[in-house]
Every structure is written in structure tokens, then in C-alpha cells.
Coordinates of C-alpha atoms in Angstrom, one line a residue:
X1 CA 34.8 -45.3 58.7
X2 CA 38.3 -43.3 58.6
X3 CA 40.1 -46.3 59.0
X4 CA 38.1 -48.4 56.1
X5 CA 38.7 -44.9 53.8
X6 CA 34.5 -44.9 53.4
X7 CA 35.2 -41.7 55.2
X8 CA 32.9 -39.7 53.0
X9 CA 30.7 -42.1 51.7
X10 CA 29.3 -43.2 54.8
X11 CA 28.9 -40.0 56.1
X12 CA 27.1 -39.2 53.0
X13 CA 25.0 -42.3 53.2
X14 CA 24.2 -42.0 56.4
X15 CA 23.0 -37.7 55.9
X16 CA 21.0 -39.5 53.2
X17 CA 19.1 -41.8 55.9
X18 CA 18.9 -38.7 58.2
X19 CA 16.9 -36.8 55.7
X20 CA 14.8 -39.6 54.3
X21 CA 13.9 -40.5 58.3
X22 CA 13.0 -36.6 58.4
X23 CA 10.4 -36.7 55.2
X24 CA 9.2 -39.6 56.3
X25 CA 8.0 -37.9 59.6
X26 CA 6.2 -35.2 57.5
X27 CA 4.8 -37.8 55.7
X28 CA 3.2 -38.7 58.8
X29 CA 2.4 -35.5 59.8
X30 CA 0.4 -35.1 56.3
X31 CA -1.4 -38.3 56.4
X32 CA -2.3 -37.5 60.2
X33 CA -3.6 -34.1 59.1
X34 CA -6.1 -36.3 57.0
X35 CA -4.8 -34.3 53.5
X36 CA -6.3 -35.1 50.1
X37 CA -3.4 -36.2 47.9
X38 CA -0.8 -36.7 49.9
X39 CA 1.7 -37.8 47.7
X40 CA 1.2 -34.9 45.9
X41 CA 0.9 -32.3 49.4
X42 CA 4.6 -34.5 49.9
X43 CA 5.9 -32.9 46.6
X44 CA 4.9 -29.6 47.0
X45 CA 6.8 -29.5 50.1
X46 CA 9.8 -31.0 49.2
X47 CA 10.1 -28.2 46.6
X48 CA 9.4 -25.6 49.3
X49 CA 11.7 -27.5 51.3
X50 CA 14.6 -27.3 48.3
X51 CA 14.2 -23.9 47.5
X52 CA 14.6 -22.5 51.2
X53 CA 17.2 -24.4 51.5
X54 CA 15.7 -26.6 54.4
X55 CA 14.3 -23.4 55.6
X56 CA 17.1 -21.2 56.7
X57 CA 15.8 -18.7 58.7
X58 CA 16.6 -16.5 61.7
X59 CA 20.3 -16.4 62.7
X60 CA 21.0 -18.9 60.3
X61 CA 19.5 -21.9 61.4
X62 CA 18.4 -24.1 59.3
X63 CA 17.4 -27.9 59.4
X64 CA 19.8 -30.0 57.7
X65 CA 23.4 -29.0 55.7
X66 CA 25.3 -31.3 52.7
X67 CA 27.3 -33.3 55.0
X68 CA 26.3 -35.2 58.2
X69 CA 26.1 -32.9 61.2
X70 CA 25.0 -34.1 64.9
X71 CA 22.2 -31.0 64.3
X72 CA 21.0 -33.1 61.6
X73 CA 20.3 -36.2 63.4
X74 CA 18.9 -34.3 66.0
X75 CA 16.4 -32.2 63.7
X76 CA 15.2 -35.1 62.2
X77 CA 14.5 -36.6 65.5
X78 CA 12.7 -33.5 66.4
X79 CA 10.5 -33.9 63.5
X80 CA 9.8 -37.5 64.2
X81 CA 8.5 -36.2 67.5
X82 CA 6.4 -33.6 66.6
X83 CA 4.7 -36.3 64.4
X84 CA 4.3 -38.3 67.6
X85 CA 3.3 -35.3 69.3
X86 CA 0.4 -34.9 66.9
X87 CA -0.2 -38.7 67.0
X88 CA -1.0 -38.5 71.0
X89 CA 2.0 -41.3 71.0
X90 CA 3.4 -39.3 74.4
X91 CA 6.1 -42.0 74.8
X92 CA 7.6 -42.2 72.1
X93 CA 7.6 -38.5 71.3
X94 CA 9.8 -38.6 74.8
X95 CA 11.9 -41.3 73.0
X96 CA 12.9 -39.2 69.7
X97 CA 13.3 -35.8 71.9
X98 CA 15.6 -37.6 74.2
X99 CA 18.0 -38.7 71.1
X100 CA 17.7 -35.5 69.8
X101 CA 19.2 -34.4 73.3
X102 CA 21.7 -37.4 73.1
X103 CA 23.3 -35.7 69.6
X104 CA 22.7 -32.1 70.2
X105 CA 22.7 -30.3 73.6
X106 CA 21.0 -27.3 72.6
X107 CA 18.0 -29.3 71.3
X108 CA 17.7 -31.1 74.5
X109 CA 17.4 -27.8 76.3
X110 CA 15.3 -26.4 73.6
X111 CA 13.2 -29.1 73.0
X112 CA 12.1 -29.8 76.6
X113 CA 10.4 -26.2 76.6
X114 CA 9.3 -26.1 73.5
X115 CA 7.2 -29.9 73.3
X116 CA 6.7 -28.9 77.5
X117 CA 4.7 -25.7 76.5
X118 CA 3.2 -27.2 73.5
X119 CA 1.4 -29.7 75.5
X120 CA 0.2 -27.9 78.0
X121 CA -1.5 -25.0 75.3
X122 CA -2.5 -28.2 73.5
X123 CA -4.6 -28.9 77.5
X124 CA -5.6 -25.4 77.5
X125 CA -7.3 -25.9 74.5
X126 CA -9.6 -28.8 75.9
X127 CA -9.7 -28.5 79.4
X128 CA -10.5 -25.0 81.9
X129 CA -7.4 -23.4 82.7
X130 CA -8.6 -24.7 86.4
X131 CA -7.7 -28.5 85.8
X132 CA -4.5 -27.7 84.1
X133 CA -2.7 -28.8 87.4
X134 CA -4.2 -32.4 87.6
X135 CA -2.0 -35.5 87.7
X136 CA -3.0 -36.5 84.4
X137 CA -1.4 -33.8 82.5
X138 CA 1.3 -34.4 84.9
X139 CA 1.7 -37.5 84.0
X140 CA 1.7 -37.1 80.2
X141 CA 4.2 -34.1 80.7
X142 CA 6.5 -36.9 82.4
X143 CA 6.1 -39.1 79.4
X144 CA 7.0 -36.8 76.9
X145 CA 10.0 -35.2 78.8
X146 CA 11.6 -38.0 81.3
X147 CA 14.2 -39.2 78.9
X148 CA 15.4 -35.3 78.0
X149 CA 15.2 -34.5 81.7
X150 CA 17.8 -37.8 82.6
X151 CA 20.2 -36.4 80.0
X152 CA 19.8 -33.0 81.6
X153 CA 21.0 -34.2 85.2
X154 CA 23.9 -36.0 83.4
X155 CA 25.0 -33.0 82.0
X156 CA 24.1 -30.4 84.4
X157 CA 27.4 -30.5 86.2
X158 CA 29.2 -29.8 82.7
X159 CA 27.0 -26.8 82.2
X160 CA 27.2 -25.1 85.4
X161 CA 30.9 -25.0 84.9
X162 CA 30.7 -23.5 81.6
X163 CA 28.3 -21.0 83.4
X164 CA 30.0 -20.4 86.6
X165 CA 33.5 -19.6 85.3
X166 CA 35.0 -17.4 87.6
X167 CA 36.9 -14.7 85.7
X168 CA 37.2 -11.1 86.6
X169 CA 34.7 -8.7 85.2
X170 CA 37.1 -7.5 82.5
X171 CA 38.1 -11.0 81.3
X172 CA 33.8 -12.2 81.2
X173 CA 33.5 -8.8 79.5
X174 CA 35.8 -9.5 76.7
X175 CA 35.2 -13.2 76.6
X176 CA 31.3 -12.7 75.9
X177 CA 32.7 -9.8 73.2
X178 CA 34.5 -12.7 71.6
X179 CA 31.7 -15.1 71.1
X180 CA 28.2 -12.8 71.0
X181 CA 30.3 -9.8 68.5
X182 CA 33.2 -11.2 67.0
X183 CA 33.0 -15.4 66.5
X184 CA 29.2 -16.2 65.6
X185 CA 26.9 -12.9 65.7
X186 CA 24.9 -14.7 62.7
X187 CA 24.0 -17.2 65.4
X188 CA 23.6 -15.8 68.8
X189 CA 23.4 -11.7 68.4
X190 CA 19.9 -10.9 66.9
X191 CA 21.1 -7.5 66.4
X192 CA 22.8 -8.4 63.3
X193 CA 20.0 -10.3 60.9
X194 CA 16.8 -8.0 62.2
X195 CA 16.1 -8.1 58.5
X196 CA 15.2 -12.0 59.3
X197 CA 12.9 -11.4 61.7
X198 CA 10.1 -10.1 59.7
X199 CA 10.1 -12.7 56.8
X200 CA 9.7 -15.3 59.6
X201 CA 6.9 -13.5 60.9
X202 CA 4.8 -14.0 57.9
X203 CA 6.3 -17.3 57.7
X204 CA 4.4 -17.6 61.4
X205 CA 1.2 -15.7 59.9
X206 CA 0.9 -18.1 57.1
X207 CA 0.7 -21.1 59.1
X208 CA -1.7 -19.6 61.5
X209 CA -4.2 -18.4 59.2
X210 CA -4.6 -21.4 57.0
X211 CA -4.1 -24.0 60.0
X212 CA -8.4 -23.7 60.6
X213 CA -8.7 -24.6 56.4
X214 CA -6.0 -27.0 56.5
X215 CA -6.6 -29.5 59.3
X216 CA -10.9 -30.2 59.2
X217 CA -10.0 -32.4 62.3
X218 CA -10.5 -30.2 66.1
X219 CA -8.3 -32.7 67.8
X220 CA -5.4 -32.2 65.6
X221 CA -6.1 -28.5 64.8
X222 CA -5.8 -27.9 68.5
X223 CA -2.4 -29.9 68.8
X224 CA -0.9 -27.3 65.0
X225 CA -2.1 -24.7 66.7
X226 CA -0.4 -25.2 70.0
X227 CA 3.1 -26.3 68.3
X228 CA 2.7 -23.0 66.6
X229 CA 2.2 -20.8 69.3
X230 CA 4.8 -22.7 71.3
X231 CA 7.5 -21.8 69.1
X232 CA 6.4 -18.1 68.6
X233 CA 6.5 -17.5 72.1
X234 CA 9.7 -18.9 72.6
X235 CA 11.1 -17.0 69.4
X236 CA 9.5 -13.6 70.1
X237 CA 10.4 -13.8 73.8
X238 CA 14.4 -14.6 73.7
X239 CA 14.3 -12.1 70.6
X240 CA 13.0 -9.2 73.1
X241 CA 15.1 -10.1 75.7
X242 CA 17.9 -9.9 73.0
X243 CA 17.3 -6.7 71.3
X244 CA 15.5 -4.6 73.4
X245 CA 18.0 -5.7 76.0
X246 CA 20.8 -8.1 75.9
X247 CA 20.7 -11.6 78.1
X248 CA 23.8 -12.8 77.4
X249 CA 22.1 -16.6 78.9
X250 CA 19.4 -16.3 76.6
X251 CA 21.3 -15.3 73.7
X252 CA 23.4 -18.2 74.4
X253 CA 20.1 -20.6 74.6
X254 CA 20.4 -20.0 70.8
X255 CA 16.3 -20.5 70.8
X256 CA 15.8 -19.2 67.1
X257 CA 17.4 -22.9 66.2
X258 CA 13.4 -23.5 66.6
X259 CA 12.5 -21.2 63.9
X260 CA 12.8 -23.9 61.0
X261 CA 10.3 -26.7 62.5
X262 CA 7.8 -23.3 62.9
X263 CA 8.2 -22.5 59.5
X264 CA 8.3 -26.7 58.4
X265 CA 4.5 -26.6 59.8
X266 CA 3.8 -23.8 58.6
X267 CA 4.7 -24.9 55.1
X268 CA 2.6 -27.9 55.7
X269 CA -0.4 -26.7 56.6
X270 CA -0.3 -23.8 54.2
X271 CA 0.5 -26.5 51.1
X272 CA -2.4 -28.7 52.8
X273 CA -4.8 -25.8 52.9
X274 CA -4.3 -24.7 49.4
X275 CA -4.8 -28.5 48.1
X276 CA -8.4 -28.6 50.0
X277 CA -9.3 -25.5 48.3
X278 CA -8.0 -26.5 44.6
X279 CA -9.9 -30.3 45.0
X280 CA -13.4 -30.8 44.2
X281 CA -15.1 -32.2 41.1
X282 CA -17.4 -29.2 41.0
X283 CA -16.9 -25.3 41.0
X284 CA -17.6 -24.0 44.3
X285 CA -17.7 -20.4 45.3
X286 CA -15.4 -18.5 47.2
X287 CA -16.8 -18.5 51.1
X288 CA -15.8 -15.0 53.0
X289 CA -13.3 -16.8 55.3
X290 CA -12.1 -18.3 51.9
X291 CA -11.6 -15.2 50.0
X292 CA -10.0 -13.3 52.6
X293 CA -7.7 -16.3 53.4
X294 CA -6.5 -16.0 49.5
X295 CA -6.1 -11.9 49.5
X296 CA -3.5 -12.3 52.9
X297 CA -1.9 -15.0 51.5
X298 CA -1.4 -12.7 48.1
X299 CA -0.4 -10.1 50.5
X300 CA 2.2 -11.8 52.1
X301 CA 4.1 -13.6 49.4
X302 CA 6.1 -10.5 48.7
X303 CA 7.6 -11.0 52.2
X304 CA 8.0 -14.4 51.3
X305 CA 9.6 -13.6 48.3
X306 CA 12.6 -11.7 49.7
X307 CA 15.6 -14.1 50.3
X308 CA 16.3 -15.1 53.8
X309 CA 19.9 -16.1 52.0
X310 CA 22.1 -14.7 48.9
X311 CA 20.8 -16.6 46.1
X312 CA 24.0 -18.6 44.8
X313 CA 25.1 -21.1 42.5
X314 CA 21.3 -21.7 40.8
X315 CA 20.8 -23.4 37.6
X316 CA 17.9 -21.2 37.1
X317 CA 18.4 -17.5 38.7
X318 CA 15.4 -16.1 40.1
X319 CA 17.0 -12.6 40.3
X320 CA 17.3 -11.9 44.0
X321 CA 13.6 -13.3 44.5
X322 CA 12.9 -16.8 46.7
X323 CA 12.0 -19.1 45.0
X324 CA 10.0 -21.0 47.0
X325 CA 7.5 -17.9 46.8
X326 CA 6.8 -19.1 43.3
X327 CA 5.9 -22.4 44.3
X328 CA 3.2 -21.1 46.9
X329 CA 2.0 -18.3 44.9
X330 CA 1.2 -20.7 42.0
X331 CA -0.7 -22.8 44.9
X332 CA -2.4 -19.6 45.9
X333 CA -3.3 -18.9 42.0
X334 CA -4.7 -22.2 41.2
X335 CA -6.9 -21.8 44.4
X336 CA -8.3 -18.6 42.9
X337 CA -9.2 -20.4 39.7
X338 CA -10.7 -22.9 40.7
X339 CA -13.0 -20.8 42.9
X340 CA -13.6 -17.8 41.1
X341 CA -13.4 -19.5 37.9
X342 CA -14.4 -22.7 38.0
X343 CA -11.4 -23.7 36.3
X344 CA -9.4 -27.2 37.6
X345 CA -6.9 -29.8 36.6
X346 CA -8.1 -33.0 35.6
X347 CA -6.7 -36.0 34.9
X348 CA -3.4 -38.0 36.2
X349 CA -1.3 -36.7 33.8
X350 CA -1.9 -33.3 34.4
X351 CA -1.7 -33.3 38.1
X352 CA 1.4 -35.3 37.7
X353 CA 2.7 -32.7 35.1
X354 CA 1.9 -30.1 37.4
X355 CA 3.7 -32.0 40.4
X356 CA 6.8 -32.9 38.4
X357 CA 7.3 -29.1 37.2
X358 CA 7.3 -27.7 40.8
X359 CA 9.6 -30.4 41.4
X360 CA 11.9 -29.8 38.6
X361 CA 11.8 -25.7 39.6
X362 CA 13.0 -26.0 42.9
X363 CA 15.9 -28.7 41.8
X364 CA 16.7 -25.7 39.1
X365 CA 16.6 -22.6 41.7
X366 CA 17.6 -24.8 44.9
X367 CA 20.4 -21.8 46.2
X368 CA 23.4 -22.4 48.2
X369 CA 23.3 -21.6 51.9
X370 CA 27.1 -20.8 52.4
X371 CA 29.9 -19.2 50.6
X372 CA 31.7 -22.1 49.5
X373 CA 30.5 -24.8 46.8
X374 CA 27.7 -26.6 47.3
X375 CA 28.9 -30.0 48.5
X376 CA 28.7 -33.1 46.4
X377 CA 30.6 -36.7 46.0
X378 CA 29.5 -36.8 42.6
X379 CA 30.6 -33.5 41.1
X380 CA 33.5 -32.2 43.1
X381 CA 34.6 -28.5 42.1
X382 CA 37.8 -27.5 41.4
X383 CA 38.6 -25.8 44.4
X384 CA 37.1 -28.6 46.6
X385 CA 39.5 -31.0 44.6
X386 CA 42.6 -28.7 45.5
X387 CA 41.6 -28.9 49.1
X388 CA 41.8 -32.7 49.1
X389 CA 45.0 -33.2 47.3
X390 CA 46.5 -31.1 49.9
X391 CA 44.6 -33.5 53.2
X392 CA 45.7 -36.3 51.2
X393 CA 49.3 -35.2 51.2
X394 CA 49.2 -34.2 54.8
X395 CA 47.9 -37.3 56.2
X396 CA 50.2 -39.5 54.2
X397 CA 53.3 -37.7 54.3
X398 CA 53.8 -35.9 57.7
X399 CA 54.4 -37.3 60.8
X400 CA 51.5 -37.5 62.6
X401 CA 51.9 -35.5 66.0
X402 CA 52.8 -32.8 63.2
X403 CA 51.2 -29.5 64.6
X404 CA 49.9 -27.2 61.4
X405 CA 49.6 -23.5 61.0
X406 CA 46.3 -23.7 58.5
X407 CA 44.0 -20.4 56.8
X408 CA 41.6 -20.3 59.6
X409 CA 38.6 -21.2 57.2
X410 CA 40.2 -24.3 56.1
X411 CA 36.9 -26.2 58.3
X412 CA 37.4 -30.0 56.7
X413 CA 41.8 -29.6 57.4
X414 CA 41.2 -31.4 61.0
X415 CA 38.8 -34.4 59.9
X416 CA 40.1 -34.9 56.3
X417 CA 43.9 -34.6 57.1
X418 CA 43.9 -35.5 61.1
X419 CA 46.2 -33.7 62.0
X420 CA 46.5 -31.4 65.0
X421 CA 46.2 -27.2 64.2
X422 CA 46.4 -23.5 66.1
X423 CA 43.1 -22.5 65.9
X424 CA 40.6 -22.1 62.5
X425 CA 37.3 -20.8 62.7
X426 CA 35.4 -24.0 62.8
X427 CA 36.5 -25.5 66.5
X428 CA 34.9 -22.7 68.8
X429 CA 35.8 -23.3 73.1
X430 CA 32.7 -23.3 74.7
X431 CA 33.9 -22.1 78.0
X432 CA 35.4 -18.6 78.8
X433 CA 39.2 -19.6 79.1
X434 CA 39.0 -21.0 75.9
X435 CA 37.6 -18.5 74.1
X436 CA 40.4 -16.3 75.4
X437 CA 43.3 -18.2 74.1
X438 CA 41.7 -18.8 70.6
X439 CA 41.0 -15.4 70.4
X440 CA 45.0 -14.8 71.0
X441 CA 45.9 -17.1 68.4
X442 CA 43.9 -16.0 66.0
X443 CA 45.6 -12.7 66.8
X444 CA 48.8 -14.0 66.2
X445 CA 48.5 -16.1 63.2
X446 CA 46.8 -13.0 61.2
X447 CA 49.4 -10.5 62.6
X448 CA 46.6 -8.2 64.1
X449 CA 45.7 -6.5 67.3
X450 CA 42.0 -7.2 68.7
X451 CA 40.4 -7.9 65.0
X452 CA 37.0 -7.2 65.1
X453 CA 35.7 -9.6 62.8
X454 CA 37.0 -12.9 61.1
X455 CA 37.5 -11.4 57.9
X456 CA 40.3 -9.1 59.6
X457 CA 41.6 -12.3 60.2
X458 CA 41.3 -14.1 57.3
X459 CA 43.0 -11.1 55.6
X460 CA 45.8 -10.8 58.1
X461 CA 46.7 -14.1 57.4
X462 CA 46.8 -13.5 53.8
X463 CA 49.7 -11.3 54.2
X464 CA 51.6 -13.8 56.3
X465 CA 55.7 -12.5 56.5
X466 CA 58.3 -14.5 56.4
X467 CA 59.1 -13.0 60.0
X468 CA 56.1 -13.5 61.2
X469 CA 56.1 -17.3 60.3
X470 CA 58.9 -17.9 62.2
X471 CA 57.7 -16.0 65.0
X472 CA 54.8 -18.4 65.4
X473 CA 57.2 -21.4 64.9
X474 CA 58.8 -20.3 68.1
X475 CA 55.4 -19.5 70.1
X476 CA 53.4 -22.4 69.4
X477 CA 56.0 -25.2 68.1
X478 CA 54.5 -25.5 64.5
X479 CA 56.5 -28.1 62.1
X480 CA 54.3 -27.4 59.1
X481 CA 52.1 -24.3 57.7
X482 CA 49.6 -24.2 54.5
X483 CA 49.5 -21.1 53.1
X484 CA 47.0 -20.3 49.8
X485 CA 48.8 -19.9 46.3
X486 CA 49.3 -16.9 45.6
X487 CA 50.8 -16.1 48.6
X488 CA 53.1 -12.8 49.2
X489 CA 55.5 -14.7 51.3
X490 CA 58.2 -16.1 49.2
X491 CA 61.2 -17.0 50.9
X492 CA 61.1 -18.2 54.4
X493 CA 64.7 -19.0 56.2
X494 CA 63.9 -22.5 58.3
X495 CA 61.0 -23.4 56.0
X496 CA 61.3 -25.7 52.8
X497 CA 58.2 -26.2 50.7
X498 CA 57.3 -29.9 50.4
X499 CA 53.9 -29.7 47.8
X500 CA 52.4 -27.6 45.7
X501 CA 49.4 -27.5 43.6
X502 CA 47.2 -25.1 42.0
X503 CA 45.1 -23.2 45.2
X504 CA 48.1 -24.1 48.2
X505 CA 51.6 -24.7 49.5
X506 CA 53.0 -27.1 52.1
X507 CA 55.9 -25.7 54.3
X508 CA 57.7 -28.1 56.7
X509 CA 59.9 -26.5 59.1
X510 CA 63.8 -27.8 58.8
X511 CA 64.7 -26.6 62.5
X512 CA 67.7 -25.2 61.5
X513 CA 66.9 -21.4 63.2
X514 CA 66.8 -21.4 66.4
X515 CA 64.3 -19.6 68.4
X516 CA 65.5 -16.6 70.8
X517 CA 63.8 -17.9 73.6
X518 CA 61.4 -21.0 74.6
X519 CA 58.1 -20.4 73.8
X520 CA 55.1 -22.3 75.8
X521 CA 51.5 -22.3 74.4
X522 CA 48.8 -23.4 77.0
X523 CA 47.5 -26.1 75.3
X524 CA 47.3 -27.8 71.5
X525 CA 44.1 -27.9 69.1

């Protein structure tokens, strides 16, 4: 695609297909949850779906992002699966987990436990716990799992070397510091986003509590019910065996990347649940269960309504509130009058006015999930247009086994300019060694010893010195750096600027001082 410059379009295109393959698998799961209106169940979730922005959750995970990511492919396979799963179609399932594997390693670890477990608690359910070990279950366990577990003995020699590095104690010590404390402790150190944990909980208590209301069907309650549990479990587990202790293996299993398809069923069956209770031609009072059901769910959209995200770049502000607790409290509301009051909708154009509202709200209060500019090929932002006047420069006017110094959170430089770099915060080494020498040269390039968090770095490298440039001309062979406009450094002997624009500058090294000594670097980026 880089070669026919559709680059961004197909990309974009194909994120488009991802995502439409992904709603068409809840689709299925609706209409195989035998759900009155669904079209209109459909709706209501994609606005839910909008305003949590796919629903971020614990250590920000999250199911798909604005451009095309191999997590992407392999959530939406995921979600095909669990469809499957629910369907009873055991092969296939296996099919869709296995090229959710094939994209994504950690799903295919993930996954393998998490649809493994399911099943069986889905047995539990209709067998005794005696005939859980019969070659039947075997059997459908094989079915489900035999394309993941191939994968897995392909790449189990890669990922016993990443695990059986052998580095001295102090070197493993500060390796693990680098990844679990200073490169990604939103990901993989629960420590840091504890506040999280507890809106997910009533994410998880939702689902629960209107799963028996939602789904009339035993056969299929039994199978929400287990996928549920499943990915508690496995959530509540690796977050105990990351808090109250530390695991650095588990922590690294990065298992809260399950926490979005909990709270994508949960979402379903709580939108489902509230639909069966709002239907009906006639007023019917409020059962017990029924009444109780409504004053949790009441309860717990205050949790619900505390933003697992900052709330940026919304049409509509919804003053540090989530919006997508708006869209399930007005559910919850409409339940409560048509119960307690008798009072319903009628009529298409109603129900489609109420349907096309929700819609329009989340669209309106949809936040960002990151801190830059919400992505888009049809309304690019200034500073996103800055960015790609400089890539364009750069990969049509620089040689290209140019080697760049770049600010480290310049993430598109490598794939929009293709060029080779030092480091940046985007391209993490998996393995130990690797870690340690991008470590180093992030030191070097923001003029700090042992920063403790990338925003040292980012900082440091703001204050770039003419002396320092040079310095890391003569370490790591550089022929080019981009620094941000404005930019202290002024002058630089050995460095002529070759663009300009608005947001960033494009020096080219002219070779003309020498360096003191030669300088080696172990490898290139």
C-alpha cells in the first residue's frame, strides 16, 4: 500500500472492515440472545460503544483505536468467537481464536484460557462436576483450542528465550524497572490505575445481575454466564497476584486486555434486559426480582458515571461525567415508567426518535482516548498536518539509509517517513537486552541520568544543546535530527537546517567536525 501511496487510505479502509466485522458479531450475539428489537438493542450499544470509547478500561485497554492495529483484527476475531462460542459452533470458534493468535500473541495466550475455562464452567453448569473429565468435553475443548495451541508450539521457542534471558540479577532487576515502572506502567503495573478497578467491577455487576432478565433462554444464559465468570476470574486473579504481590510473568500476561469483551457483554445483556422490561403493549407491574434489579442498577450508575478516561475533545462536554452513563440511565428510567407508570413509547417514529437521539448523543460526547488529536482522513488538524509535511520531506529528500535523531513521541516518524531512528517511545524490545540499550538511548538523547518517567525524557530532549547534538552525532552516527519549533538550540557547528515549517526543523549533518573518537552503537532502530 506504501508503494501505491494508498498508505493511509487502505489502512483506514481496511480498520473500517475490522470494526464493521466486530458489530456484525454482536449482532449475532443479540439475535442469538433471542432480543426484541434488535436493530434497536444494536443502536443502543453502539452509542454505549462510542461514548466509552470502545470500552477503555483497566490498564488502558480498550478494543479498537483510529488507525489499523494488529490488536484490532485480533479483538474483532475475538468477538466473532465468542459469538460462535454462544452458537455451540466449537470449530469455528477455534478458527477466529486461532487468527486472533495469528495477529496478536498476547490474545493467543489469553484467549486459549479464557474460551478454555469458559467452556468448561459452561459443562459445570449442565453436567455433575463428576463427568467433567469425559472425552466429550475433551473433545470439544480440542475443537475450540487446536488451532491456538499449533500457533503456541510455533512460537514457544521465541518465548522461552524472551523468558530465559540470562542476565545477572542486577541487570533482570533493572531491566524489569524499565518496562513494569518506567516504559508502560498504564499497561502492565496495576498499581498505577487502582482507580480503574472499581468502575469495572460494576461494569462486571451489571452484566451479572441482569444476565437472568436478559437472556429467557437456559442454554444460552448458562454459556453469558460462564464467559462472564471466565473473565472475572482471570481479571481478579492476575490483579491479586499483581498488587497484593508482584508476578513479574503475570504482569507481563497483560490479562486485563480481557477486561473490554467483559464489559462488551455486559453492555449487551444489560441494554437487552432493559429492552424486555420497557416492551409490552400493556402496563405490567414491577415483579420483586424486577424492582430490585432497577434500584442496583440506579445504584450503580454513579460508578458508571466516573470516566475511566479524561474526557477530551467533545462536541458536547459532559463536565467530567461518562457519558455512556446517560445512555444506560435513560434505559434504566424508561424501565421504571413503563412499570411503575404505565407509561410507553408508541409508534415508529417515536422509538426511532428515541433511537436516533442516543445515537446522535454519543457521536456529540464520543471523548478522545489519547492525548493527541483524535485521528481522521477527513479533517486533519493542524498539528497533524505539520507532522506530515515534515514525513513528506524526509522520505523524499534524504537519503534513505539516513539515520534520524526524532522527539521520542514522534510514534507515525518510522511508518510515514521510513526512515531508520534512535529510539522513540513507540518501538519497545521485548527482550531484556533490548530494553537495556533503549533505555541508554533514551538517556542520551534527553541529556538525563536514569529518568524515571518518559516525560523526563520528553523534557530533556526539549532542551537539546548544541553540544549535546554533536555528542550524539559521534555515538550513534546520526546524519539528520528533528527538533520541535521553538526550540532553544539555535546554532549548531556541523549541522545546517534543510526545512522548516510552523511545529519543526530538519537538521542534516554537513560532516565537517570531526568526532574525538569512534563511536560504536550496538545496533540501529
Amino acid at each position: 500500500m506504501a508503494k501505491l501511496r494508498i498508505l493511509e487510505t487502505g489502512l483506514a479502509v481496511l480498520n473500517i472492515l475490522t470494526a464493521a466485522m466486530a458489530i456484525h458479531a454482536c449482532f449475532r450475539i443479540i439475535r442469538l440472545l433471542r432480543a426484541p428489537h434488535a436493530l434497536a438493542v444494536l443502536i443502543v450499544f453502539i452509542s454505549v460503544l462510542l461514548t466509552t470509547v470502545t470500552f477503555y478500561g483497566i490498564g488502558n485497554s480498550y478494543l479498537f483505536s483510529p488507525s489499523l492495529q494488529p490488536s484490532s483484527i485480533a479483538a474483532a476475531a475475538t468477538i466473532a468467537a465468542l459469538a460462535d462460542l454462544l452458537e455451540r459452533k466449537l470449530t469455528r470458534c477455534g478458527f477466529w481464536l486461532g487468527l486472533a493468535g495469528a495477529f496478536h500473541v498476547n490474545f493467543l495466550v489469553l484467549n486459549m484460557a479464557f474460551f478454555g475455562l469458559a467452556h468448561v464452567l459452561t459443562a459445570a453448569q449442565e453436567r455433575p462436576l463428576r463427568n467433567l473429565a469425559s472425552k466429550d468435553l475433551a473433545a470439544d475443548l480440542l475443537k475450540v483450542l487446536w488451532p491456538s495451541l499449533v500457533l503456541a508450539m510455533l512460537l514457544l521457542p521465541l518465548i522461552l528465550s524472551v523468558e530465559s534471558e540470562a542476565d545477572s540479577p542486577s541487570l533482570a532487576a533493572k531491566a524489569d524497572w524499565i518496562f513494569f515502572r518506567f516504559a508502560v506502567p498504564f499497561h502492565y503495573y496495576p498499581r498505577a490505575y487502582l482507580r480503574q478497578l472499581p468502575i469495572f467491577f460494576i461494569w462486571e455487576l451489571l452484566g451479572l445481575i441482569w444476565t437472568r432478565r436478559a437472556v429467557p433462554d437456559a442454554a444460552a444464559r448458562r454459556v453469558i454466564w460462564a464467559i462472564q465468570i471466565a473473565a472475572g476470574l482471570l481479571i481478579w486473579s492476575a490483579t491479586a497476584l499483581t498488587t497484593l504481590v508482584f508476578i513479574p510473568t503475570i504482569a507481563r500476561l497483560f490479562i486485563w486486555r480481557l477486561a473490554p469483551f467483559a464489559m462488551l457483554i455486559a453492555a449487551l445483556v444489560t441494554i437487552i434486559g432493559a429492552i424486555r422490561m420497557i416492551e409490552g403493549e400493556e402496563p405490567i407491574p414491577l415483579t420483586q426480582r424486577d424492582s430490585s434489579l432497577l434500584r442496583l442498577s440506579f445504584v450503580a450508575l454513579p460508578a458508571i458515571a466516573l470516566p475511566n478516561i479524561p474526557l477530551r475533545e467533545q462536541i458536547l462536554p459532559t463536565a467530567g461525567l461518562e457519558p455512556a452513563a446517560a445512555v444506560l440511565g435513560g434505559l434504566f428510567v424508561l424501565a421504571f415508567m413503563r412499570h411503575a407508570f404505565g407509561y410507553r413509547f408508541s409508534g415508529y417514529r417515536s422509538v426511532v426518535g428515541l433511537l436516533l437521539a442516543a445515537f446522535a448523543f454519543a457521536v456529540l460526547t464520543q471523548p478522545s482516548a489519547g492525548e493527541e488529536s483524535r485521528y481522521s482522513l477527513l479533517i486533519t488538524s493542524p498539528p497533524a498536518r505539520q507532522e506530515d509535511d515534515v514525513f513528506a520531506f524526509v522520505k523524499r529528500s534524504t537519503p534513505p539509509d539516513a539515520l534520524f535523531l526524532i522527539p521520542p513521541d514522534l510514534d507515525y516518524f518510522r511508518l510515514k517517513a521510513a526512515r531508520a531512528i534512535i529510539a522513540d517511545y513507540k518501538a519497545l524490545p521485548i527482550n531484556r537486552a533490548g530494553l537495556l540499550e533503549w533505555y541508554v538511548r533514551l538517556e542520551a538523547i534527553s541529556g538525563i541520568n536514569n529518568p524515571q518517567n518518559i516525560y523526563q525524557v520528553k523534557s530533556g530532549f526539549e532542551d537539546i544543546d548544541a553540544e549535546r547534538l554533536s555528542r550524539l552525532r559521534c555515538q550513534f552516527h546520526i546524519t539528520h535530527a528533528i527538533l520541535r519549533s521553538p526550540q532553544p538550540l539555535r546554532g549548531a557547528p556541523g549541522w545546517a537546517e534543510i526545512f522548516k515549517n510552523r511545529d519543526f526543523r530538519v537538521l542534516a549533518s554537513t560532516g565537517r567536525n570531526a568526532c574525538p573518537s569512534p563511536a560504536s552503537s550496538r545496533f540501529r532502530s
